[in-house]
Short mmCIF file of N, CA and C in Angstrom, two decimals:
data_model
loop_
_atom_site.label_atom_id
_atom_site.label_comp_id
_atom_site.label_asym_id
_atom_site.label_seq_id
_atom_site.Cartn_x
_atom_site.Cartn_y
_atom_site.Cartn_z
N UNK A 201 14.28 -67.17 16.18
CA UNK A 201 13.83 -67.48 17.93
C UNK A 201 14.40 -66.71 18.65
N UNK A 202 16.00 -66.29 18.76
CA UNK A 202 16.53 -66.02 20.03
C UNK A 202 16.12 -64.19 19.97
N UNK A 203 15.82 -63.66 18.64
CA UNK A 203 15.61 -62.44 18.99
C UNK A 203 14.27 -62.05 19.72
N UNK A 204 13.13 -63.31 19.09
CA UNK A 204 11.42 -63.05 19.70
C UNK A 204 11.98 -63.14 21.16
N UNK A 205 12.85 -64.05 21.68
CA UNK A 205 12.64 -64.11 23.01
C UNK A 205 13.38 -62.89 23.87
N UNK A 206 14.55 -62.38 22.97
CA UNK A 206 15.18 -60.86 23.45
C UNK A 206 13.97 -60.16 23.48
N UNK A 207 13.15 -59.61 22.68
CA UNK A 207 12.47 -58.50 22.48
C UNK A 207 11.46 -58.80 23.89
N UNK A 208 10.96 -59.89 24.74
CA UNK A 208 10.20 -60.22 25.44
C UNK A 208 11.00 -60.49 26.50
N UNK A 209 12.39 -60.49 26.57
CA UNK A 209 13.26 -60.49 27.96
C UNK A 209 13.05 -59.35 28.69
N UNK A 210 13.52 -59.45 30.12
CA UNK A 210 13.05 -58.33 31.26
C UNK A 210 14.14 -57.16 30.89
N UNK A 211 15.43 -57.85 30.61
CA UNK A 211 16.67 -56.47 30.35
C UNK A 211 16.50 -55.38 28.66
N UNK A 212 15.50 -55.85 27.99
CA UNK A 212 15.05 -55.51 27.09
C UNK A 212 14.18 -54.48 27.38
N UNK A 213 13.22 -55.16 28.02
CA UNK A 213 11.78 -54.20 28.74
C UNK A 213 12.19 -52.92 29.28
N UNK A 214 13.27 -53.31 30.22
CA UNK A 214 13.79 -52.46 31.61
C UNK A 214 14.82 -51.37 30.36
N UNK A 215 15.32 -51.59 29.47
CA UNK A 215 15.71 -50.46 28.89
C UNK A 215 15.00 -49.87 27.78
N UNK A 216 13.86 -50.30 27.51
CA UNK A 216 12.97 -49.67 26.61
C UNK A 216 12.29 -48.93 27.66
N UNK A 217 11.77 -49.22 28.71
CA UNK A 217 11.08 -48.45 29.67
C UNK A 217 12.27 -47.42 30.22
N UNK A 218 13.59 -47.84 30.22
CA UNK A 218 14.45 -46.40 30.81
C UNK A 218 14.64 -45.31 29.49
N UNK A 219 14.72 -45.90 28.01
CA UNK A 219 14.87 -44.53 27.30
C UNK A 219 13.26 -44.03 26.89
N UNK A 220 12.04 -44.70 27.28
CA UNK A 220 11.32 -43.92 26.97
C UNK A 220 10.82 -42.73 27.96
N UNK A 221 11.56 -43.01 29.44
CA UNK A 221 11.41 -42.27 30.35
C UNK A 221 12.58 -41.04 30.17
N UNK A 222 14.03 -41.20 29.40
CA UNK A 222 14.55 -39.98 29.39
C UNK A 222 13.97 -39.41 27.91
N UNK A 223 13.46 -40.31 27.38
CA UNK A 223 12.52 -39.47 26.01
C UNK A 223 11.67 -38.27 26.47
N UNK A 224 11.06 -38.48 27.51
CA UNK A 224 9.89 -38.08 27.99
C UNK A 224 9.95 -36.65 28.62
N UNK A 225 11.50 -37.03 29.52
CA UNK A 225 11.87 -36.29 30.57
C UNK A 225 12.45 -34.43 29.19
N UNK A 226 13.07 -35.51 28.60
CA UNK A 226 13.92 -34.35 27.09
C UNK A 226 12.88 -33.46 26.67
N UNK A 227 11.63 -33.97 26.48
CA UNK A 227 10.51 -33.39 26.19
C UNK A 227 10.03 -32.54 26.62
N UNK A 228 9.94 -32.68 27.91
CA UNK A 228 9.26 -31.86 28.58
C UNK A 228 10.08 -30.60 29.02
N UNK A 229 11.48 -30.77 29.35
CA UNK A 229 12.56 -29.78 29.30
C UNK A 229 12.57 -29.09 28.14
N UNK A 230 12.56 -29.37 26.99
CA UNK A 230 12.50 -28.82 25.70
C UNK A 230 11.12 -27.93 25.59
N UNK A 231 9.88 -28.17 26.26
CA UNK A 231 8.68 -27.66 26.03
C UNK A 231 8.73 -26.60 26.84
N UNK A 232 9.22 -26.46 28.43
CA UNK A 232 9.73 -25.87 29.43
C UNK A 232 10.79 -24.57 28.81
N UNK A 233 11.46 -25.17 27.89
CA UNK A 233 12.69 -24.16 27.31
C UNK A 233 12.17 -23.34 26.76
N UNK A 234 11.10 -23.86 25.69
CA UNK A 234 10.58 -23.28 24.46
C UNK A 234 9.62 -22.21 24.80
N UNK A 235 9.16 -22.08 26.04
CA UNK A 235 8.06 -21.34 26.67
C UNK A 235 8.75 -20.58 27.18
N UNK A 236 9.49 -20.62 27.72
CA UNK A 236 10.49 -19.23 28.67
C UNK A 236 10.89 -18.39 27.63
N UNK A 237 11.49 -18.54 26.41
CA UNK A 237 12.36 -18.23 25.43
C UNK A 237 11.31 -17.41 24.66
N UNK A 238 10.16 -18.14 24.37
CA UNK A 238 9.60 -17.34 23.29
C UNK A 238 8.31 -16.38 23.90
N UNK A 239 8.51 -16.63 25.15
CA UNK A 239 7.58 -15.40 26.12
C UNK A 239 6.17 -16.08 25.36
N UNK A 240 5.50 -17.29 25.95
CA UNK A 240 4.44 -17.71 25.33
C UNK A 240 3.49 -17.09 26.33
N UNK A 241 2.61 -16.85 25.55
CA UNK A 241 1.31 -16.19 26.64
C UNK A 241 1.61 -14.97 27.14
N UNK A 242 2.74 -14.21 26.43
CA UNK A 242 3.16 -12.88 26.80
C UNK A 242 2.87 -12.05 25.48
N UNK A 243 1.74 -10.88 25.41
CA UNK A 243 1.62 -10.36 24.23
C UNK A 243 1.26 -9.02 24.59
N UNK A 244 1.56 -8.11 23.62
CA UNK A 244 1.66 -6.59 23.15
C UNK A 244 0.46 -6.21 22.54
N UNK A 245 -0.19 -5.28 22.74
CA UNK A 245 -1.21 -4.82 21.68
C UNK A 245 -0.96 -3.73 21.27
N UNK A 246 -1.01 -3.91 19.83
CA UNK A 246 -0.59 -2.78 18.87
C UNK A 246 -1.29 -1.68 18.86
N UNK A 247 -0.46 -0.70 19.10
CA UNK A 247 -1.20 0.53 19.24
C UNK A 247 -1.71 0.92 17.75
N UNK A 248 -2.21 1.98 17.83
CA UNK A 248 -2.86 2.95 16.27
C UNK A 248 -1.95 4.20 16.11
N UNK A 249 -1.70 3.41 15.37
CA UNK A 249 -0.40 4.97 14.86
C UNK A 249 -0.88 5.90 13.77
N UNK A 250 -2.46 5.28 12.83
CA UNK A 250 -2.33 5.88 11.74
C UNK A 250 -2.53 7.52 12.03
N UNK A 251 -2.62 8.56 11.57
CA UNK A 251 -2.27 9.81 11.06
C UNK A 251 -1.35 10.27 12.01
N UNK A 252 -0.59 9.27 12.78
CA UNK A 252 0.55 10.23 13.41
C UNK A 252 1.69 10.33 12.69
N UNK A 253 2.71 11.25 12.69
CA UNK A 253 3.91 11.78 11.85
C UNK A 253 4.94 10.40 12.31
N UNK A 254 5.82 10.22 11.02
CA UNK A 254 6.57 9.00 11.18
C UNK A 254 7.40 8.94 12.31
N UNK A 255 7.66 10.17 13.10
CA UNK A 255 8.66 10.24 14.26
C UNK A 255 7.78 9.44 15.15
N UNK A 256 6.38 10.21 15.61
CA UNK A 256 5.79 9.78 16.80
C UNK A 256 5.41 8.37 16.66
N UNK A 257 5.02 8.20 15.26
CA UNK A 257 4.61 6.56 15.39
C UNK A 257 5.85 5.75 15.71
N UNK A 258 7.20 6.09 15.28
CA UNK A 258 8.27 5.54 15.72
C UNK A 258 8.40 5.44 17.27
N UNK A 259 7.93 6.48 17.96
CA UNK A 259 8.08 6.62 19.66
C UNK A 259 7.16 5.66 20.02
N UNK A 260 6.05 5.65 19.19
CA UNK A 260 4.84 4.92 20.43
C UNK A 260 5.12 3.40 20.33
N UNK A 261 5.54 2.98 18.96
CA UNK A 261 5.86 1.43 18.74
C UNK A 261 7.26 1.41 19.77
N UNK A 262 8.31 2.25 20.32
CA UNK A 262 9.10 2.06 21.27
C UNK A 262 8.53 1.99 22.30
N UNK A 263 7.68 2.42 22.39
CA UNK A 263 7.14 2.38 23.95
C UNK A 263 6.58 1.04 24.12
N UNK A 264 6.01 0.43 23.37
CA UNK A 264 5.46 -0.96 23.57
C UNK A 264 6.20 -2.08 23.08
N UNK A 265 7.72 -1.70 23.38
CA UNK A 265 8.56 -2.90 22.59
C UNK A 265 8.54 -3.34 21.13
N UNK A 266 8.12 -2.67 20.33
CA UNK A 266 7.41 -3.27 18.89
C UNK A 266 8.63 -2.50 18.05
N UNK A 267 8.67 -2.90 17.21
CA UNK A 267 9.97 -2.43 16.16
C UNK A 267 8.90 -2.40 14.83
N UNK A 268 9.70 -1.77 13.89
CA UNK A 268 9.13 -1.17 12.46
C UNK A 268 9.56 -1.56 11.47
N UNK A 269 8.89 -1.33 10.10
CA UNK A 269 9.60 -1.64 8.86
C UNK A 269 8.80 -0.57 8.12
N UNK A 270 8.98 -0.01 7.59
CA UNK A 270 8.65 1.11 6.27
C UNK A 270 8.58 0.53 5.15
N UNK A 271 7.33 0.80 4.65
CA UNK A 271 7.15 -0.19 3.04
C UNK A 271 7.03 1.15 2.17
N UNK A 272 6.93 0.50 0.98
CA UNK A 272 7.16 1.63 -0.23
C UNK A 272 5.47 2.26 -0.65
N UNK A 273 5.42 3.22 -0.57
CA UNK A 273 3.74 3.84 -0.72
C UNK A 273 4.21 4.69 -1.46
N UNK A 274 3.02 4.85 -2.67
CA UNK A 274 3.08 5.83 -3.88
C UNK A 274 1.92 6.42 -3.73
N UNK A 275 0.60 5.79 -3.37
CA UNK A 275 -0.60 6.50 -3.06
C UNK A 275 -0.79 7.71 -2.11
N UNK A 276 -1.10 8.91 -2.62
CA UNK A 276 -1.25 9.81 -1.86
C UNK A 276 -2.64 10.20 -1.40
N UNK A 277 -3.00 10.08 -0.30
CA UNK A 277 -4.37 10.12 0.69
C UNK A 277 -4.33 11.45 0.91
N UNK A 278 -5.20 12.27 0.67
CA UNK A 278 -5.61 13.88 0.73
C UNK A 278 -6.41 14.12 2.60
N UNK A 279 -6.74 12.79 2.85
CA UNK A 279 -7.07 12.70 3.75
C UNK A 279 -6.35 12.99 5.17
N UNK A 280 -5.25 12.39 4.62
CA UNK A 280 -4.12 12.25 6.16
C UNK A 280 -2.86 13.30 5.99
N UNK A 281 -2.50 13.88 6.93
CA UNK A 281 -1.20 14.66 6.61
C UNK A 281 -0.15 14.07 6.06
N UNK A 282 0.51 15.35 5.00
CA UNK A 282 2.10 14.60 4.89
C UNK A 282 2.87 13.89 5.72
N UNK A 283 3.45 13.28 5.01
CA UNK A 283 4.61 12.17 5.94
C UNK A 283 3.90 11.56 7.43
N UNK A 284 2.46 11.20 7.12
CA UNK A 284 2.19 10.54 8.18
C UNK A 284 1.66 8.87 7.73
N UNK A 285 1.76 8.24 8.85
CA UNK A 285 0.66 6.85 9.02
C UNK A 285 -0.40 6.43 7.78
N UNK A 286 -0.48 5.97 7.06
CA UNK A 286 -1.90 6.17 6.36
C UNK A 286 -2.32 4.60 6.29
N UNK A 287 -1.08 3.55 6.80
CA UNK A 287 -1.94 2.05 6.42
C UNK A 287 -0.70 1.48 7.73
N UNK A 288 -1.20 0.40 8.80
CA UNK A 288 -0.38 -0.53 9.39
C UNK A 288 -0.24 -1.97 9.44
N UNK A 289 0.48 -2.78 9.42
CA UNK A 289 0.13 -4.11 9.51
C UNK A 289 0.90 -5.00 10.63
N UNK A 290 0.09 -5.58 11.29
CA UNK A 290 -0.89 -6.07 11.47
C UNK A 290 -1.83 -4.31 12.44
N UNK A 291 -3.01 -4.50 12.35
CA UNK A 291 -3.57 -3.65 12.62
C UNK A 291 -3.55 -3.35 13.90
N UNK A 292 -4.42 -2.07 14.43
CA UNK A 292 -4.12 -1.42 15.60
C UNK A 292 -5.27 -2.13 16.46
N UNK A 293 -4.75 -2.78 17.98
CA UNK A 293 -5.50 -3.69 18.49
C UNK A 293 -5.27 -5.17 18.49
N UNK A 294 -4.57 -5.72 17.95
CA UNK A 294 -4.18 -7.22 17.76
C UNK A 294 -2.95 -7.52 18.48
N UNK A 295 -2.78 -8.43 19.01
CA UNK A 295 -2.02 -9.20 20.14
C UNK A 295 -1.07 -9.56 19.12
N UNK A 296 0.41 -9.13 19.68
CA UNK A 296 1.57 -9.69 19.10
C UNK A 296 2.37 -9.81 20.19
N UNK A 297 3.60 -10.58 19.27
CA UNK A 297 5.30 -10.56 20.74
C UNK A 297 5.78 -9.60 20.84
N UNK A 298 6.38 -9.10 21.60
CA UNK A 298 7.47 -8.08 21.95
C UNK A 298 8.60 -8.11 20.75
N UNK A 299 8.93 -6.98 20.38
CA UNK A 299 9.83 -6.95 18.88
C UNK A 299 9.06 -7.47 17.63
N UNK A 300 8.18 -7.79 17.76
CA UNK A 300 7.08 -7.54 16.32
C UNK A 300 7.36 -6.67 15.75
N UNK A 301 8.03 -6.97 14.41
CA UNK A 301 7.79 -5.70 13.63
C UNK A 301 6.33 -5.63 12.79
N UNK A 302 5.98 -3.65 12.66
CA UNK A 302 5.16 -3.14 12.43
C UNK A 302 5.55 -2.82 11.35
N UNK A 303 4.37 -3.21 10.15
CA UNK A 303 4.85 -2.74 8.78
C UNK A 303 3.79 -1.54 8.70
N UNK A 304 4.81 -0.41 8.15
CA UNK A 304 4.01 1.09 7.97
C UNK A 304 3.85 1.47 6.80
N UNK A 305 2.98 2.44 6.21
CA UNK A 305 2.84 2.75 4.85
C UNK A 305 2.99 4.46 5.28
N UNK A 306 3.65 5.23 5.02
CA UNK A 306 3.68 6.76 5.10
C UNK A 306 3.22 7.39 3.78
N UNK A 307 2.51 8.84 3.88
CA UNK A 307 1.66 9.13 3.06
C UNK A 307 2.97 10.06 2.16
N UNK A 308 3.07 10.45 1.12
CA UNK A 308 3.80 10.93 0.46
C UNK A 308 3.27 12.60 0.75
N UNK A 309 4.12 13.53 0.15
CA UNK A 309 3.61 15.39 0.36
C UNK A 309 2.95 15.54 -0.51
N UNK A 310 2.41 14.72 -1.64
CA UNK A 310 1.56 15.10 -2.39
C UNK A 310 1.67 14.45 -3.40
N UNK A 311 0.50 14.31 -4.44
CA UNK A 311 0.06 12.97 -5.36
C UNK A 311 1.21 13.21 -6.35
N UNK A 312 1.87 11.80 -6.70
CA UNK A 312 3.01 11.55 -7.73
C UNK A 312 2.40 12.40 -9.21
N UNK A 313 3.53 13.13 -9.73
CA UNK A 313 3.76 13.35 -11.07
C UNK A 313 3.39 12.33 -12.15
N UNK A 314 2.32 12.65 -13.08
CA UNK A 314 1.96 11.57 -14.28
C UNK A 314 2.29 12.77 -15.35
N UNK A 315 2.79 12.12 -16.22
CA UNK A 315 2.76 12.54 -17.69
C UNK A 315 1.50 12.68 -18.88
N UNK A 316 1.37 14.08 -19.13
CA UNK A 316 0.28 13.85 -19.95
C UNK A 316 0.16 13.49 -21.14
N UNK A 317 -0.61 12.68 -21.74
CA UNK A 317 -0.75 11.65 -22.74
C UNK A 317 -0.97 12.44 -23.91
N UNK A 318 -0.46 12.10 -25.10
CA UNK A 318 -0.92 12.81 -26.42
C UNK A 318 -2.39 12.90 -26.97
N UNK A 319 -2.93 13.75 -26.57
CA UNK A 319 -4.95 13.77 -26.82
C UNK A 319 -5.10 14.66 -27.72
N UNK A 320 -4.20 15.50 -28.65
CA UNK A 320 -4.49 16.38 -29.46
C UNK A 320 -4.54 15.62 -30.44
N UNK A 321 -5.81 16.29 -31.46
CA UNK A 321 -6.17 16.18 -33.09
C UNK A 321 -6.84 14.64 -32.78
N UNK A 322 -7.47 14.21 -31.47
CA UNK A 322 -8.35 13.14 -31.16
C UNK A 322 -9.70 13.77 -30.67
N UNK A 323 -10.83 12.74 -30.54
CA UNK A 323 -12.16 13.51 -30.47
C UNK A 323 -12.13 13.58 -28.72
N UNK A 324 -12.86 14.37 -28.52
CA UNK A 324 -13.41 14.65 -27.32
C UNK A 324 -13.59 13.29 -25.77
N UNK A 325 -14.42 12.22 -26.70
CA UNK A 325 -14.60 11.53 -26.07
C UNK A 325 -13.27 10.52 -25.70
N UNK A 326 -12.57 10.03 -26.56
CA UNK A 326 -11.20 9.41 -26.47
C UNK A 326 -10.55 10.03 -25.61
N UNK A 327 -10.01 11.40 -25.79
CA UNK A 327 -9.21 12.28 -25.02
C UNK A 327 -9.79 12.02 -23.27
N UNK A 328 -10.80 12.42 -23.03
CA UNK A 328 -11.45 12.23 -21.65
C UNK A 328 -11.11 10.79 -21.32
N UNK A 329 -11.53 9.79 -22.05
CA UNK A 329 -10.92 8.49 -21.46
C UNK A 329 -9.83 8.29 -21.18
N UNK A 330 -8.89 8.89 -22.02
CA UNK A 330 -7.32 8.88 -22.04
C UNK A 330 -7.08 9.44 -20.75
N UNK A 331 -7.67 10.54 -20.66
CA UNK A 331 -6.88 11.45 -19.44
C UNK A 331 -7.37 10.52 -18.00
N UNK A 332 -9.02 10.44 -18.00
CA UNK A 332 -9.16 9.72 -17.13
C UNK A 332 -8.56 8.33 -16.28
N UNK A 333 -8.23 7.47 -17.87
CA UNK A 333 -7.41 6.29 -17.50
C UNK A 333 -6.11 6.38 -17.03
N UNK A 334 -5.13 7.69 -17.14
CA UNK A 334 -4.06 8.15 -16.13
C UNK A 334 -3.92 8.92 -15.08
N UNK A 335 -5.11 8.99 -14.57
CA UNK A 335 -5.72 9.95 -13.47
C UNK A 335 -6.07 11.08 -13.33
N UNK A 336 -6.24 11.62 -14.57
CA UNK A 336 -6.54 13.61 -14.49
C UNK A 336 -8.11 13.34 -14.69
N UNK A 337 -8.66 14.42 -14.61
CA UNK A 337 -10.21 14.69 -14.60
C UNK A 337 -10.10 15.53 -15.73
N UNK A 338 -11.17 15.79 -16.30
CA UNK A 338 -11.50 16.90 -17.34
C UNK A 338 -12.54 17.95 -16.63
N UNK A 339 -11.93 19.21 -16.08
CA UNK A 339 -12.71 20.21 -15.79
C UNK A 339 -13.73 21.12 -15.92
N UNK A 340 -13.22 21.30 -17.82
CA UNK A 340 -14.09 22.40 -18.43
C UNK A 340 -13.46 22.38 -19.77
N UNK A 341 -14.47 22.63 -20.67
CA UNK A 341 -14.40 22.22 -21.55
C UNK A 341 -14.99 23.24 -22.73
N UNK A 342 -13.93 24.31 -23.50
CA UNK A 342 -14.24 25.39 -24.28
C UNK A 342 -14.21 25.01 -25.36
N UNK A 343 -15.07 25.79 -26.52
CA UNK A 343 -14.95 25.52 -27.83
C UNK A 343 -14.49 26.81 -28.26
N UNK A 344 -13.96 26.42 -29.82
CA UNK A 344 -13.66 27.65 -30.57
C UNK A 344 -13.36 27.22 -31.96
N UNK A 345 -13.49 28.31 -33.05
CA UNK A 345 -13.82 28.12 -34.02
C UNK A 345 -12.97 27.14 -35.07
N UNK A 346 -13.20 26.23 -35.44
CA UNK A 346 -12.77 25.04 -35.84
C UNK A 346 -13.14 24.03 -36.93
N UNK A 347 -12.72 23.34 -38.19
CA UNK A 347 -14.08 22.62 -38.58
C UNK A 347 -14.11 20.96 -38.37
N UNK A 348 -12.83 20.73 -37.00
CA UNK A 348 -13.08 19.75 -36.52
C UNK A 348 -14.05 19.98 -35.48
N UNK A 349 -15.04 19.09 -35.56
CA UNK A 349 -15.97 19.35 -34.42
C UNK A 349 -15.80 18.39 -33.65
N UNK A 350 -15.74 18.70 -32.12
CA UNK A 350 -15.52 18.14 -30.79
C UNK A 350 -13.72 17.59 -31.16
N UNK A 351 -13.30 17.91 -31.79
CA UNK A 351 -11.52 17.70 -31.72
C UNK A 351 -10.78 18.51 -30.80
N UNK A 352 -10.12 17.66 -30.14
CA UNK A 352 -9.47 18.30 -29.20
C UNK A 352 -8.19 19.22 -29.96
N UNK A 353 -8.20 20.68 -29.56
CA UNK A 353 -7.06 21.37 -30.34
C UNK A 353 -6.18 21.73 -29.50
N UNK A 354 -6.30 21.66 -27.91
CA UNK A 354 -5.32 22.31 -26.94
C UNK A 354 -5.97 21.81 -25.41
N UNK A 355 -4.61 21.93 -24.73
CA UNK A 355 -5.07 21.53 -23.31
C UNK A 355 -4.36 22.85 -22.80
N UNK A 356 -5.59 23.41 -21.12
CA UNK A 356 -4.82 24.16 -20.41
C UNK A 356 -5.07 23.44 -18.91
N UNK A 357 -4.24 24.27 -17.93
CA UNK A 357 -4.32 24.01 -16.54
C UNK A 357 -4.18 25.11 -15.86
N UNK A 358 -5.29 24.99 -14.88
CA UNK A 358 -5.11 26.70 -14.39
C UNK A 358 -5.11 27.86 -15.36
N UNK A 359 -5.58 27.94 -16.21
CA UNK A 359 -5.95 29.09 -17.34
C UNK A 359 -4.34 29.27 -18.26
N UNK A 360 -3.33 28.15 -18.19
CA UNK A 360 -2.29 28.14 -18.60
C UNK A 360 -2.51 27.03 -19.73
N UNK A 361 -1.57 27.36 -20.98
CA UNK A 361 -1.38 26.14 -22.06
C UNK A 361 -0.62 25.12 -21.34
N UNK A 362 -0.81 24.23 -21.91
CA UNK A 362 0.06 22.61 -21.82
C UNK A 362 0.09 21.64 -22.81
N UNK A 363 0.84 21.18 -22.79
CA UNK A 363 1.14 20.11 -23.67
C UNK A 363 1.36 18.70 -23.24
N UNK A 364 1.31 17.90 -24.51
CA UNK A 364 1.34 16.53 -23.99
C UNK A 364 2.88 16.15 -23.83
N UNK A 365 2.97 15.32 -22.41
CA UNK A 365 4.70 15.09 -22.61
C UNK A 365 5.23 15.95 -21.35
N UNK A 366 4.47 17.13 -20.78
CA UNK A 366 4.43 17.68 -19.22
C UNK A 366 4.07 16.83 -18.46
N UNK A 367 4.57 16.86 -17.03
CA UNK A 367 3.96 16.29 -16.27
C UNK A 367 2.99 17.12 -15.13
N UNK A 368 2.06 16.71 -14.43
CA UNK A 368 0.88 17.08 -13.50
C UNK A 368 1.08 16.32 -12.49
N UNK A 369 0.46 16.81 -11.50
CA UNK A 369 0.21 15.79 -9.94
C UNK A 369 -1.14 14.93 -10.54
N UNK A 370 -1.36 13.80 -10.14
CA UNK A 370 -2.06 12.67 -10.25
C UNK A 370 -3.50 13.61 -9.82
N UNK A 371 -4.91 13.36 -10.71
CA UNK A 371 -6.25 13.94 -10.23
C UNK A 371 -6.54 15.71 -10.44
N UNK A 372 -4.99 16.01 -11.03
CA UNK A 372 -5.52 17.41 -11.69
C UNK A 372 -6.38 17.63 -12.65
N UNK A 373 -7.10 18.55 -12.77
CA UNK A 373 -8.38 18.73 -13.44
C UNK A 373 -7.86 19.63 -14.71
N UNK A 374 -7.80 19.06 -16.00
CA UNK A 374 -7.54 19.77 -17.24
C UNK A 374 -8.63 20.57 -18.22
N UNK A 375 -8.37 21.34 -18.72
CA UNK A 375 -9.71 22.06 -19.55
C UNK A 375 -9.14 21.78 -20.89
N UNK A 376 -10.20 21.32 -21.47
CA UNK A 376 -9.92 21.03 -23.12
C UNK A 376 -10.64 22.13 -23.84
N UNK A 377 -9.58 22.21 -25.12
CA UNK A 377 -10.19 23.29 -26.07
C UNK A 377 -10.47 22.42 -27.44
N UNK A 378 -11.58 22.73 -27.49
CA UNK A 378 -12.19 21.65 -28.56
C UNK A 378 -12.72 22.68 -30.05
N UNK A 379 -12.75 22.03 -31.20
CA UNK A 379 -13.16 22.49 -32.18
C UNK A 379 -14.72 22.68 -31.94
N UNK A 380 -15.57 23.99 -32.67
CA UNK A 380 -17.04 23.96 -32.79
C UNK A 380 -17.87 23.20 -34.33
N UNK A 381 -16.82 23.11 -34.95
CA UNK A 381 -17.22 22.89 -36.57
C UNK A 381 -17.65 23.92 -37.04
N UNK A 382 -17.34 25.03 -36.67
CA UNK A 382 -17.65 26.10 -37.73
C UNK A 382 -15.89 26.51 -38.42
N UNK A 383 -15.97 27.08 -39.36
CA UNK A 383 -14.86 27.60 -40.27
C UNK A 383 -14.29 28.49 -39.21
N UNK A 384 -13.10 28.76 -39.05
CA UNK A 384 -12.58 29.97 -38.57
C UNK A 384 -12.67 31.36 -39.11
N UNK A 385 -12.86 32.06 -38.62
CA UNK A 385 -13.35 33.67 -39.19
C UNK A 385 -14.99 33.66 -39.81
N UNK A 386 -15.50 32.46 -39.45
CA UNK A 386 -17.14 32.58 -40.19
C UNK A 386 -18.12 33.01 -39.41
N UNK A 387 -19.51 32.90 -39.50
CA UNK A 387 -20.29 33.18 -38.45
C UNK A 387 -20.23 32.18 -37.24
N UNK A 388 -21.59 32.39 -36.83
CA UNK A 388 -21.41 31.70 -35.71
C UNK A 388 -20.69 32.51 -34.32
N UNK A 389 -20.85 31.96 -33.04
CA UNK A 389 -20.38 32.47 -32.00
C UNK A 389 -19.23 32.31 -32.03
N UNK A 390 -18.29 33.43 -31.15
CA UNK A 390 -16.87 33.04 -31.21
C UNK A 390 -16.18 31.86 -29.90
N UNK A 391 -17.03 31.66 -29.01
CA UNK A 391 -16.48 30.73 -27.90
C UNK A 391 -17.74 30.44 -27.19
N UNK A 392 -17.73 29.17 -26.74
CA UNK A 392 -19.00 28.54 -26.33
C UNK A 392 -18.40 27.66 -25.42
N UNK A 393 -18.93 27.95 -23.92
CA UNK A 393 -18.51 26.90 -22.91
C UNK A 393 -19.46 26.06 -22.50
N UNK A 394 -19.18 24.74 -22.55
CA UNK A 394 -20.03 23.60 -21.81
C UNK A 394 -20.17 23.52 -20.42
#
């Protein structure tokens, strides 16, 4: 019973009011300090640095009090100059805080090199699928006398013979040399091109 009397006493209510008042002042001062220290309401607009060289992009971000961080880039884009920015995050026009990091992806100087898969002595259809799957294209098909009709006998790149295991830039166009189904030295055409 004494505890209940204490809870409704003037001394307790005064102390409670005093504690609540101090808490309100502390919260107010904390909010003011946070607003000041985090530059609340003070934003920078992210500039468009796409297609700029890395050095130009770095300078433009510094002018706007923004920092940068490079991200790994393995995909070459022929529409952008070599070593220029191909992607940025956050994108241009977004509002960010001062000193915010802008993530940049830089265009490599060329397509990455890919190993030519083993496609000799398999059918044209399988060879084309395999080459396309790794990033190559088939530019031309040349036939020569061989009893294996549509079997891959060899590969060429820009008129020169190439072998599986060698590397070429991704998206390179390869020429397939296929058998036409005729015995070597037999009658029929020497070479048909498709």
